[in-house]
Tab-separated table of C-alpha atoms in Angstrom:
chain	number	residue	atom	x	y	z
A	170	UNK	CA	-167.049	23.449	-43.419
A	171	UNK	CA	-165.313	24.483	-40.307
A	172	UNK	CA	-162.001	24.760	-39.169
A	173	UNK	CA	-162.069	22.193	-36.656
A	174	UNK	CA	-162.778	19.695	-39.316
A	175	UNK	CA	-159.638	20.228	-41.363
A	176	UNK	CA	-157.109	18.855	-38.454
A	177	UNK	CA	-157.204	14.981	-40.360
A	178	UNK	CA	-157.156	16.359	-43.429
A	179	UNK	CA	-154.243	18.712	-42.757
A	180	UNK	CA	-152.417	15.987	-40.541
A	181	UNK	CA	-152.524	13.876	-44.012
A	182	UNK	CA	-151.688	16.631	-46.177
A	183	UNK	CA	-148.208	17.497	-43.511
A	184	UNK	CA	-147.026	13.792	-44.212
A	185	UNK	CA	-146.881	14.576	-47.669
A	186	UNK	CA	-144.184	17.442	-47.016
A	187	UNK	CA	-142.205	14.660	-45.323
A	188	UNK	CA	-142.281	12.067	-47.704
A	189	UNK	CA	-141.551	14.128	-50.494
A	190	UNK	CA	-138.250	15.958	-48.010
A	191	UNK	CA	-137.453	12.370	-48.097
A	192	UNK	CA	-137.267	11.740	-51.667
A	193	UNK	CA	-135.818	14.957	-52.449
A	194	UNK	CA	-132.895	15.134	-49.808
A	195	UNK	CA	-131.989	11.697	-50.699
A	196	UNK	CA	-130.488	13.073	-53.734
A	197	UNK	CA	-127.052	14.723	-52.259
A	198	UNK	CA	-126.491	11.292	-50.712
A	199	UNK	CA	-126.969	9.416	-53.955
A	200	UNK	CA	-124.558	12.133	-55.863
A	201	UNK	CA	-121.772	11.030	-53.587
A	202	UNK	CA	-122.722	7.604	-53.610
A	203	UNK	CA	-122.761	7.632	-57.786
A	204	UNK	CA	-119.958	9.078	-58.226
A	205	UNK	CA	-118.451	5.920	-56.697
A	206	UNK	CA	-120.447	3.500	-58.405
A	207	UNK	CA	-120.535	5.084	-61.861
A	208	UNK	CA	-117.281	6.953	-61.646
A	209	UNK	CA	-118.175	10.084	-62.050
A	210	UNK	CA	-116.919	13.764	-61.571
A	211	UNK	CA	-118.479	16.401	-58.918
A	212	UNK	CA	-120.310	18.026	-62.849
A	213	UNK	CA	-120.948	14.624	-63.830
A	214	UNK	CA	-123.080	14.044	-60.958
A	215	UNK	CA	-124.584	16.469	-60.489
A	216	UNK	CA	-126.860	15.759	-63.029
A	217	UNK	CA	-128.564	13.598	-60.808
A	218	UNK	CA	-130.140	16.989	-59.785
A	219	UNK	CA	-131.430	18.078	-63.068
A	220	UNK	CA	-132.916	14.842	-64.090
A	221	UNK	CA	-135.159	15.097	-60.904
A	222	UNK	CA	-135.720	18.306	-60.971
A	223	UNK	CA	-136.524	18.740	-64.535
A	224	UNK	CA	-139.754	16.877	-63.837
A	225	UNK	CA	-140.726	19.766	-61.996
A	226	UNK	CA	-140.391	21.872	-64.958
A	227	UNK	CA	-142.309	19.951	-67.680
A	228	UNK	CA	-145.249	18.809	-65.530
A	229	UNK	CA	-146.767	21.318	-63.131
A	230	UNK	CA	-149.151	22.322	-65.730
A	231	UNK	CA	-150.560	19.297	-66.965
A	232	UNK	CA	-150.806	18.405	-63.144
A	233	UNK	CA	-153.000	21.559	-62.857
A	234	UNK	CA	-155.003	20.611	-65.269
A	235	UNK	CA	-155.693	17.104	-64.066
A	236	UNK	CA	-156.338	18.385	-60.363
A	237	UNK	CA	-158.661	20.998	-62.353
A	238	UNK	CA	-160.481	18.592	-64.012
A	239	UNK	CA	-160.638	16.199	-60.814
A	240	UNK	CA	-159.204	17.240	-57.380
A	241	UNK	CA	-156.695	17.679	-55.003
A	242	UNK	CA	-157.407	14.227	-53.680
A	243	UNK	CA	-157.289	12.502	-57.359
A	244	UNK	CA	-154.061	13.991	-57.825
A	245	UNK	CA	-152.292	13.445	-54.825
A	246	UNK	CA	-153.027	9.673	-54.591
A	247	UNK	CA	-152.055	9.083	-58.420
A	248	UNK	CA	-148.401	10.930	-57.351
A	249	UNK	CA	-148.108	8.848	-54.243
A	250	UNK	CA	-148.917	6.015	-56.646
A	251	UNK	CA	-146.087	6.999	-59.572
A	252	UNK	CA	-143.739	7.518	-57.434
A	253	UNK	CA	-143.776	4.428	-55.773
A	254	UNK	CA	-143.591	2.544	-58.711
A	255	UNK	CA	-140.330	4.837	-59.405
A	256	UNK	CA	-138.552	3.646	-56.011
A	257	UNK	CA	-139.279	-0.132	-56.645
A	258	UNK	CA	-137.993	0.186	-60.001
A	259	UNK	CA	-134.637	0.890	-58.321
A	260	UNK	CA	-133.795	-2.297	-58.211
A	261	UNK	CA	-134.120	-3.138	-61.795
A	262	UNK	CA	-131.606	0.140	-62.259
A	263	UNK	CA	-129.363	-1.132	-59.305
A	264	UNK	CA	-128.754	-4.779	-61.546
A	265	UNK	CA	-128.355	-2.292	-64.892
A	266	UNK	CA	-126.075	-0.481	-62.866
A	267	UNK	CA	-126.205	2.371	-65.478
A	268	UNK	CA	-125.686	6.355	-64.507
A	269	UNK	CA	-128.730	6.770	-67.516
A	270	UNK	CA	-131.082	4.137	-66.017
A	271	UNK	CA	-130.857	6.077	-62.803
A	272	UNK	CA	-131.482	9.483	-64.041
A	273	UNK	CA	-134.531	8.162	-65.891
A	274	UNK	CA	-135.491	6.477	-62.184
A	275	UNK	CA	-135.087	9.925	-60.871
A	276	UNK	CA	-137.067	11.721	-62.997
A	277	UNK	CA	-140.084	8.794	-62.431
A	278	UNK	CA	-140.064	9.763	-58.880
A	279	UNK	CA	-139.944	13.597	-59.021
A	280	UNK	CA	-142.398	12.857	-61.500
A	281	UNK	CA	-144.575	11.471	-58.715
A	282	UNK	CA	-143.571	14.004	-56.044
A	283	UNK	CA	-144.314	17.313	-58.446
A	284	UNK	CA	-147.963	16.136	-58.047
A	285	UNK	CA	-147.827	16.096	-54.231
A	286	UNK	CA	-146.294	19.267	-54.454
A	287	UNK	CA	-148.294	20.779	-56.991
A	288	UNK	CA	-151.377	20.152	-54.728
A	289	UNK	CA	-150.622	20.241	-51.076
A	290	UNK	CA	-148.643	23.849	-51.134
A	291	UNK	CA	-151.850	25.494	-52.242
A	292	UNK	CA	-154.672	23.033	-50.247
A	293	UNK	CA	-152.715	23.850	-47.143
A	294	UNK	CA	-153.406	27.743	-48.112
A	295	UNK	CA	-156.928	27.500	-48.142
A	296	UNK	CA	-158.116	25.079	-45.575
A	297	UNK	CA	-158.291	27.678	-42.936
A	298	UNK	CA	-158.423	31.123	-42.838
A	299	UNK	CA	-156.553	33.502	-44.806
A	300	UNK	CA	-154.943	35.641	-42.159
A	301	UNK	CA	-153.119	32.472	-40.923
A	302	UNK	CA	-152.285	30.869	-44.738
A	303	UNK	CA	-148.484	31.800	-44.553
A	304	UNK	CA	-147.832	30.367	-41.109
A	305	UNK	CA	-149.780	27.599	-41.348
A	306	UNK	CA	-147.626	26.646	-44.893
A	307	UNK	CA	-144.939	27.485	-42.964
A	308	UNK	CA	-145.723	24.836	-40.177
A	309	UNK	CA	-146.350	22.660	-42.840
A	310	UNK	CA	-142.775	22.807	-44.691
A	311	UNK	CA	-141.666	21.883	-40.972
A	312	UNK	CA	-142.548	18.514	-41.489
A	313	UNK	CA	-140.145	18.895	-45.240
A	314	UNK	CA	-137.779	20.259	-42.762
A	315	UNK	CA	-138.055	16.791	-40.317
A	316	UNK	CA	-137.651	14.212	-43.523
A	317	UNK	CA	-135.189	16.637	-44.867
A	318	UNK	CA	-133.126	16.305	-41.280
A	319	UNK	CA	-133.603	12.086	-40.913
A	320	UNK	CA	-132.506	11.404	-44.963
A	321	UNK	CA	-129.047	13.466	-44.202
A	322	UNK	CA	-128.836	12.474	-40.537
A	323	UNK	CA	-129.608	8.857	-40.700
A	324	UNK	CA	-130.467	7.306	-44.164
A	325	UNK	CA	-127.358	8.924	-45.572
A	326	UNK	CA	-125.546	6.688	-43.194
A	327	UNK	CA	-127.118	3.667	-44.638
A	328	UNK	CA	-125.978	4.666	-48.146
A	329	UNK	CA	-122.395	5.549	-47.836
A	330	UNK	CA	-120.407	3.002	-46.718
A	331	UNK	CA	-116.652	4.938	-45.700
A	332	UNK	CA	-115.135	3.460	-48.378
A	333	UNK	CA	-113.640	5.418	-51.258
A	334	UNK	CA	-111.698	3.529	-53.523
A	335	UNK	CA	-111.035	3.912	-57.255
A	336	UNK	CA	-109.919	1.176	-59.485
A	337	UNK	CA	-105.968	2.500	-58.728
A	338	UNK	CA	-106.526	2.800	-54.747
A	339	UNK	CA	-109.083	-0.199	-53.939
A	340	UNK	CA	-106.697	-2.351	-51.943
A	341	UNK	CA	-105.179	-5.588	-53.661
A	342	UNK	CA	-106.424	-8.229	-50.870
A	343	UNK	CA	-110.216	-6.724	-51.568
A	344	UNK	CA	-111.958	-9.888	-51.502
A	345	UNK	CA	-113.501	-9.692	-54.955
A	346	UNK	CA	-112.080	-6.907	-56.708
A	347	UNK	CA	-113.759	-4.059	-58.300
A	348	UNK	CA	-116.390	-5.538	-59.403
A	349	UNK	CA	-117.623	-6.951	-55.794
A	350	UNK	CA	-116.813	-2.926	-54.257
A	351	UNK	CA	-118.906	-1.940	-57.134
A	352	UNK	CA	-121.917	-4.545	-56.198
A	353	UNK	CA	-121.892	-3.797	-52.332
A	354	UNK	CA	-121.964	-0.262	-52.791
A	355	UNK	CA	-124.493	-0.131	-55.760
A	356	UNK	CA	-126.913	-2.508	-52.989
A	357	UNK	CA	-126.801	-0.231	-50.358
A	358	UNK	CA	-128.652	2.105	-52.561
A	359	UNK	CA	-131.824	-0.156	-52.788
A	360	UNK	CA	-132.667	-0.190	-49.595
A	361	UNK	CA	-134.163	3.638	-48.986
A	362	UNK	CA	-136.188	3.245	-51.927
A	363	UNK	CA	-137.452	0.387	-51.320
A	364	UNK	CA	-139.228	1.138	-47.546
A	365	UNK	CA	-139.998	4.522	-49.161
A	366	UNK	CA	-142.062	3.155	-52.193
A	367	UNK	CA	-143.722	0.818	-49.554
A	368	UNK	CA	-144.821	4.168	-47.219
A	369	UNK	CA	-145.727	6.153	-50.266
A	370	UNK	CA	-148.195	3.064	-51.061
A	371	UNK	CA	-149.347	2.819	-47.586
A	372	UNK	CA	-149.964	6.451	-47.682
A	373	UNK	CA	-152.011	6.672	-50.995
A	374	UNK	CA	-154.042	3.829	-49.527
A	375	UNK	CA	-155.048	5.899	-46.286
A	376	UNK	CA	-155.794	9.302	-48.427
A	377	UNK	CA	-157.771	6.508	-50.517
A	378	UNK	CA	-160.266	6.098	-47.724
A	379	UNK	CA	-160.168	9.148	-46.623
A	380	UNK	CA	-163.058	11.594	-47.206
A	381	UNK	CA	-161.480	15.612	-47.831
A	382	UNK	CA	-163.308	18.832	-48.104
A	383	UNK	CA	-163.515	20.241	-51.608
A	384	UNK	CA	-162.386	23.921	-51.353
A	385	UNK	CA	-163.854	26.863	-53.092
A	386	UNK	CA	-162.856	26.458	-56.841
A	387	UNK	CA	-163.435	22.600	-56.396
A	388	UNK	CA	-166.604	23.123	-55.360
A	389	UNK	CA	-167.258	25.944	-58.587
A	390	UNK	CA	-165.356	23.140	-60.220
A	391	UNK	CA	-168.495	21.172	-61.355
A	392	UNK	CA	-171.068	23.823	-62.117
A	393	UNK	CA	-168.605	25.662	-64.889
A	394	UNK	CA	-166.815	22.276	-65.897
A	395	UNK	CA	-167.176	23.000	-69.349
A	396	UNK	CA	-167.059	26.923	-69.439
A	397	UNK	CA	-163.869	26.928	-66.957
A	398	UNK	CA	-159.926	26.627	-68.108
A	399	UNK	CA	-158.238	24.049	-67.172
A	400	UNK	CA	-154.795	26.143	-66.970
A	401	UNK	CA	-155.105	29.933	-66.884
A	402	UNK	CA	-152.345	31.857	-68.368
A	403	UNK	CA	-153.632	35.292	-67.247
A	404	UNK	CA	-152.782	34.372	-64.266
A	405	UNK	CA	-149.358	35.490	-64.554
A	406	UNK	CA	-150.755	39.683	-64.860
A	407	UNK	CA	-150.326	39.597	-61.240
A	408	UNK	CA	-146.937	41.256	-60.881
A	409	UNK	CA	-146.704	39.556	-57.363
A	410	UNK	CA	-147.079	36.204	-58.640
A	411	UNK	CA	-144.619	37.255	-61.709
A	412	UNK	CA	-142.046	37.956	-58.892
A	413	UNK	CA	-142.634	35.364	-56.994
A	414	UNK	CA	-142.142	32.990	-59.726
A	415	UNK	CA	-138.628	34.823	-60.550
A	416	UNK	CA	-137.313	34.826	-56.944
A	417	UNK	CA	-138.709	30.654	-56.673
A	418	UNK	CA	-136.549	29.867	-59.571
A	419	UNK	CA	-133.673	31.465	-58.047
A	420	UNK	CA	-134.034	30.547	-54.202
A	421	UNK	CA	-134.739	26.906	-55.568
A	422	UNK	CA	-131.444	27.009	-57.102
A	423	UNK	CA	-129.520	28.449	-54.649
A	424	UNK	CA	-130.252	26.491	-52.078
A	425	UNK	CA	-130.376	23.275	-54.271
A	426	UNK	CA	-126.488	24.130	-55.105
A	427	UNK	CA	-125.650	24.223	-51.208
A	428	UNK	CA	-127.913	21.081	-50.413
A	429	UNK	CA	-126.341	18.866	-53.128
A	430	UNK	CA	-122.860	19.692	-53.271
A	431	UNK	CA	-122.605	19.426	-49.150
A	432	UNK	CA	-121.402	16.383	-48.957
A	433	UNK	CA	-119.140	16.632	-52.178
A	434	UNK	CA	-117.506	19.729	-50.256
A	435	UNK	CA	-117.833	17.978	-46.921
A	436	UNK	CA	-115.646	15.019	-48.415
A	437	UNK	CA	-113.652	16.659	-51.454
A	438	UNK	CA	-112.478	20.091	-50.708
A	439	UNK	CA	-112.939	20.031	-46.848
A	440	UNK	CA	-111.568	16.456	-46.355
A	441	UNK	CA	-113.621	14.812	-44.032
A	442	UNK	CA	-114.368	11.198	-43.976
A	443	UNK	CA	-117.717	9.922	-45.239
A	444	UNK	CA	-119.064	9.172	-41.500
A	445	UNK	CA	-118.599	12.548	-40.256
A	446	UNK	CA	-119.403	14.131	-43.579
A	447	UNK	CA	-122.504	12.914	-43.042
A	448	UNK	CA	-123.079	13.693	-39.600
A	449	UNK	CA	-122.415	17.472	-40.602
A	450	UNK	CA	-125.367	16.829	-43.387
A	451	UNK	CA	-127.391	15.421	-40.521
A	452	UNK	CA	-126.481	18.677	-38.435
A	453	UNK	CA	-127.193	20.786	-41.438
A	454	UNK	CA	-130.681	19.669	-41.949
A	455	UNK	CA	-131.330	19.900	-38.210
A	456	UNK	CA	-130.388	23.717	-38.727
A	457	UNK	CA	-133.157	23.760	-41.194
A	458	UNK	CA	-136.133	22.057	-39.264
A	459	UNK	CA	-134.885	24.566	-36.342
A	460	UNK	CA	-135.175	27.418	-38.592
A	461	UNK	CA	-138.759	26.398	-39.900
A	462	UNK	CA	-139.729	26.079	-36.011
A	463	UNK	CA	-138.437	29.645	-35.292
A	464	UNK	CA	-139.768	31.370	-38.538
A	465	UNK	CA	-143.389	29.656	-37.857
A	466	UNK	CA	-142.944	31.467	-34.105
A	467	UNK	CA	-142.239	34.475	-35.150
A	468	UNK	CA	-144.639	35.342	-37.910
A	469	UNK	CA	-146.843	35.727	-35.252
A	470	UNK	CA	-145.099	38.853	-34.478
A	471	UNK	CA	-143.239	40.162	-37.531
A	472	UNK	CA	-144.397	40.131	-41.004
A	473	UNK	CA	-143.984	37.150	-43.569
A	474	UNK	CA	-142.195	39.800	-45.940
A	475	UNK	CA	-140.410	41.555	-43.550
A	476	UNK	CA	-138.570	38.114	-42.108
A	477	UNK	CA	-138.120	37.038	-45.960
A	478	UNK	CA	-136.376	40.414	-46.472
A	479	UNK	CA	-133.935	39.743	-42.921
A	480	UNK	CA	-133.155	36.307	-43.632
A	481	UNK	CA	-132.160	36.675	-47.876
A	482	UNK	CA	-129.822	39.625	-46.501
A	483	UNK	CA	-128.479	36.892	-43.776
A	484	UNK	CA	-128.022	34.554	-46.899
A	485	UNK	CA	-126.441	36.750	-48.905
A	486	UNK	CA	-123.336	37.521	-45.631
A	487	UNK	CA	-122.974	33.761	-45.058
A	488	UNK	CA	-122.442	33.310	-48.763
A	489	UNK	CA	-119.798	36.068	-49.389
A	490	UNK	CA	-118.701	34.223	-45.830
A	491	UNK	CA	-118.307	30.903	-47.701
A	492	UNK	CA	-116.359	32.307	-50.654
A	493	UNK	CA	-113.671	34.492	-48.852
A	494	UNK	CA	-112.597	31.755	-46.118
A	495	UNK	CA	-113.845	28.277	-47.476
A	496	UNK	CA	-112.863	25.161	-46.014
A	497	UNK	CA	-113.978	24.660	-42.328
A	498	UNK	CA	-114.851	28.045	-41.989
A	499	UNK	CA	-117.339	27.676	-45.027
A	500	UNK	CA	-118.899	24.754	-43.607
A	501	UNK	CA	-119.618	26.311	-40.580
A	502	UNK	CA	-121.122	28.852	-42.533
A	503	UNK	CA	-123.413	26.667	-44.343
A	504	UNK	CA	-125.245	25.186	-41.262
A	505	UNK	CA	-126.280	28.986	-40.738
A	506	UNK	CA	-127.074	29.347	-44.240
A	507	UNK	CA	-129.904	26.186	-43.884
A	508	UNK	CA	-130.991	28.340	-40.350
A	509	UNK	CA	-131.584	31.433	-42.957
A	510	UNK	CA	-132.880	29.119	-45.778
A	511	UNK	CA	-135.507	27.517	-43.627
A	512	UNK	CA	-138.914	29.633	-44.203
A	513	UNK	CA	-138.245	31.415	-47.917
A	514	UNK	CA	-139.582	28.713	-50.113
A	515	UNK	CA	-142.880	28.521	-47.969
A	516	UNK	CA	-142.751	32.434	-47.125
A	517	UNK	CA	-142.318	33.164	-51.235
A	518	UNK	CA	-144.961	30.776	-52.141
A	519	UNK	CA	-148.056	32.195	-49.632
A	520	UNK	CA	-146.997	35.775	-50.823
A	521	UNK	CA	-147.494	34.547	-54.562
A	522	UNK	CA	-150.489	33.113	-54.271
A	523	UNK	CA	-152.526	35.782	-51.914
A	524	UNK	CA	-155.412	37.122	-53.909
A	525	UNK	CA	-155.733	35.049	-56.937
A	526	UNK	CA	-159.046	32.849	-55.655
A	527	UNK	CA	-160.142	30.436	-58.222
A	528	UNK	CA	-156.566	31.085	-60.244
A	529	UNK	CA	-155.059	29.409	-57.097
A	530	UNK	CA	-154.440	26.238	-58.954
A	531	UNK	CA	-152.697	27.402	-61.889
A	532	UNK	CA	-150.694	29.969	-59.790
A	533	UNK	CA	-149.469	27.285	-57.916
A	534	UNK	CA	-148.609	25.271	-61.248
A	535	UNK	CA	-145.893	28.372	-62.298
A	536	UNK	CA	-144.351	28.837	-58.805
A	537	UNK	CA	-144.042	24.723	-58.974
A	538	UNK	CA	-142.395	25.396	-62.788
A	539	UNK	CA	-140.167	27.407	-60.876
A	540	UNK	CA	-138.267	24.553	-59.173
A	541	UNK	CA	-136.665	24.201	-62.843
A	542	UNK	CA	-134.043	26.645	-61.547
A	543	UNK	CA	-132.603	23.189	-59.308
A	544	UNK	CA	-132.178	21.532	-62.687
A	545	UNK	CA	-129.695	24.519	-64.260
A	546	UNK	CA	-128.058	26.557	-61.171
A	547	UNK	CA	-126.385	23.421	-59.583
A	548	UNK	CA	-125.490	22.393	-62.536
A	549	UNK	CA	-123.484	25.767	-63.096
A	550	UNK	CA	-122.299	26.078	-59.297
A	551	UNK	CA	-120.884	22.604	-59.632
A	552	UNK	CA	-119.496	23.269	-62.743
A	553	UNK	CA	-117.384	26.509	-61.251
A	554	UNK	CA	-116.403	24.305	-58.981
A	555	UNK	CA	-114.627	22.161	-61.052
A	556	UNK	CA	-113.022	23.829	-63.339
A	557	UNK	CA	-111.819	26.405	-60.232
A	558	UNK	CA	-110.453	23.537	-57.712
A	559	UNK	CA	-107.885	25.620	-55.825
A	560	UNK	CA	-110.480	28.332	-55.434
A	561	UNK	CA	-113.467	25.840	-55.025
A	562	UNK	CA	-115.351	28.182	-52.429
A	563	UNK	CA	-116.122	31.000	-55.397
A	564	UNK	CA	-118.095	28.932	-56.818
A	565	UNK	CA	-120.975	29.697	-54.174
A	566	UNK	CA	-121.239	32.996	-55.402
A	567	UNK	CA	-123.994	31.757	-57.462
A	568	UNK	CA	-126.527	31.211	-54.308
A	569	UNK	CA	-125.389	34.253	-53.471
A	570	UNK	CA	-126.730	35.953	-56.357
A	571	UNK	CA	-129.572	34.043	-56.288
A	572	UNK	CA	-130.624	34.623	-52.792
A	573	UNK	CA	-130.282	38.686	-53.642
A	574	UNK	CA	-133.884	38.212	-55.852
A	575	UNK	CA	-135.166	36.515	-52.918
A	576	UNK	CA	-133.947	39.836	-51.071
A	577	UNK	CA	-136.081	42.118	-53.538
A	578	UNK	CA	-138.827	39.751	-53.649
A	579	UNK	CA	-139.470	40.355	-49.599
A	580	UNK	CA	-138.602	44.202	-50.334
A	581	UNK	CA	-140.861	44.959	-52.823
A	582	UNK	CA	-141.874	42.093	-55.314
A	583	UNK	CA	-144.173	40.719	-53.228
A	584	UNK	CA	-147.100	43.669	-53.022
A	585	UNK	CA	-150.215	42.985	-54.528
A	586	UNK	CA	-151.208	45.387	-56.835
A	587	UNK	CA	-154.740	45.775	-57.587
């Protein structure tokens, strides 16, 4: 087939990268907005995180095997499916108004969104030609960077309301107590996932009756169906791949520990209110989509390893940045830290997966494992945190350290061996 006609089904496969940015950035709004509801501590909820993220740890390989077995296409339209179903049932959760119900909501959705994920990182690889792979992921993850900018920017605003009482501050004259706070801020979570399960239907409906190219190992797909493994293990003798997986897990986490606990530094430690907390997040993710414009540009003239090696070592200064001054000073920081964050994910993930032809599937299932490392490092940073209040800002040495194997991964990790 020829390259002219992939542009619909790469147009398609791009909205997927923003519907999923949607789902995912979503989550540092709801942390905030649950630890009003359900009274809970910055550790406490953050757990949010690893109940959504987890999903990405237990399912990437059966995915593989089901896209393996089928296609891109069949899997795709099933996660568009599941995770619809996971935003309506939102509003069963939102009457149970239980921190458990949600986390089990969350993990229905990322459930949904690991099979997009699984399947459009590596399709976008190989429809085109291999020289342009890395950019053209990288162009991709733009469109993650756009739904990543409007859930901080402007569905963040929807969520959180100001207000942020407790049960000892919510003013006496509150016309109907606690329990009526409770109810209008536990409703103003329905609403995103509600129009978001309706476009993920919508969408699954149009790649439905849509016709897309097989690709190479598709195509093999039927002629060895009985002969070929459905999840290939051996992949993993790459040592570039090995890496890559590594310095995934790691860059996943770090950057998951800044993304999530934004606004809970925004509004804790830095003391802004909720309106212009979000308006930083908004700026934040802007910094991001920026970043993924600029990287795209210039991997036309500098090397995909070479930038990945520049911008970890940028990381790694903001971070130390963050945990001598804090406050202000670290927020700042952190807007430059999404700029530097913007093109390692996609960057990591091309390098990992040049070479390995008809293992492309279950290579992509490991580096998608590797997202397991937003379910755990969070968790820790948020954790240090806490129990370190005066000295909050040391708790982000943990990206830092994380964003060092990203540095050795663009050094040297990534080269294929043969």
């Amino acid at each position: 087939m020829k390259t002219r006609n992939y542009t619909v089904p790469l147009a398609l496969i791009f909205c997927l990268f923003f519907l999923w940015a949607i789902s995912s950035n979503l989550l540092p709004t709801m942390i905030r907005q649950l630890m009003k509801t359900c009274e809970l501590n910055t550790f406490e909820a953050s757990f949010t995180e690893s109940a959504y993220w987890l999903a990405y740890f237990i399912f990437p390989i059966p995915i593989a095997m089901f896209m393996k077995r089928y296609s891109y296409k069949a899997g795709i339209v099933f996660g568009l499916s599941l995770a619809a179903l996971g935003g309506f049932l939102f509003f069963p959760a939102a009457i149970v108004k239980s921190y458990w119900v949600y986390l089990c909501v969350f993990f229905i959705i990322a459930t949904g969104m690991c099979f997009l994920e699984t399947a459009a990182n590596p399709y976008v690889t190989v429809l085109g030609t291999p020289e342009t792979a890395i950019r053209r992921l990288n162009l991709a993850q733009s469109f993650n960077g756009l739904g990543a900018f409007i859930a901080a920017m402007f569905l963040s605003k929807l969520v959180l309301s100001g207000n942020n009482y407790t049960r000892d501050t919510l003013p006496a004259d509150y016309e109907g107590g606690w329990e009526a706070y409770i109810q209008q801020e536990t409703e103003a979570m329905r609403l995103p996932y509600l129009v978001l399960g309706l476009l993920l239907l919508v969408v699954a409906l149009v790649f439905v009756f849509t016709k897309f190219p097989k690709i190479a190992d598709e195509n093999e797909g039927g002629k060895n169906a009985g002969k070929e493994k459905l999840i290939d293990f051996s992949v993993l003798k790459h040592s570039h791949l090995r890496w890559g997986v590594i310095a995934q897990f790691f860059y996943n986490g770090g950057q998951t520990a800044i993304n999530s606990l934004f606004l809970v530094y925004s509004c804790v430690y830095a003391g802004l209110d909720e309106s212009t907390a979000t308006t930083f997040f908004g700026l934040y993710m802007l910094a991001f989509l920026v970043g993924r414009w600029v990287g795209t540009a210039l991997m036309v003239k500098f090397s995909p390893h070479r930038m990945l090696l520049f911008y970890s070592i940028m990381l790694i200064i903001l971070c130390v940045v963050i945990c001598v001054f804090g406050g202000y000073v670290g927020l700042y920081a952190m807007l430059a830290v999404s700029f530097f964050m913007s093109i390692i994910y996609p960057t990591q993930f091309s390098l990992a997966l040049q070479g390995l032809g008809g293992q492309t599937k279950s290579g992509s299932a490991f580096l998608v494992m590797a997202i397991v490392g937003n379910a755990c490092l969070p968790q820790f940073t948020a954790y240090v945190m806490h129990v370190n209040e005066h000295i909050y800002h040391i708790a982000y040495i943990v990206p830092m350290v994380c964003f060092a194997f990203c540095a050795y991964y663009g050094w040297r990790g990534y080269r294929v061996k043969s």
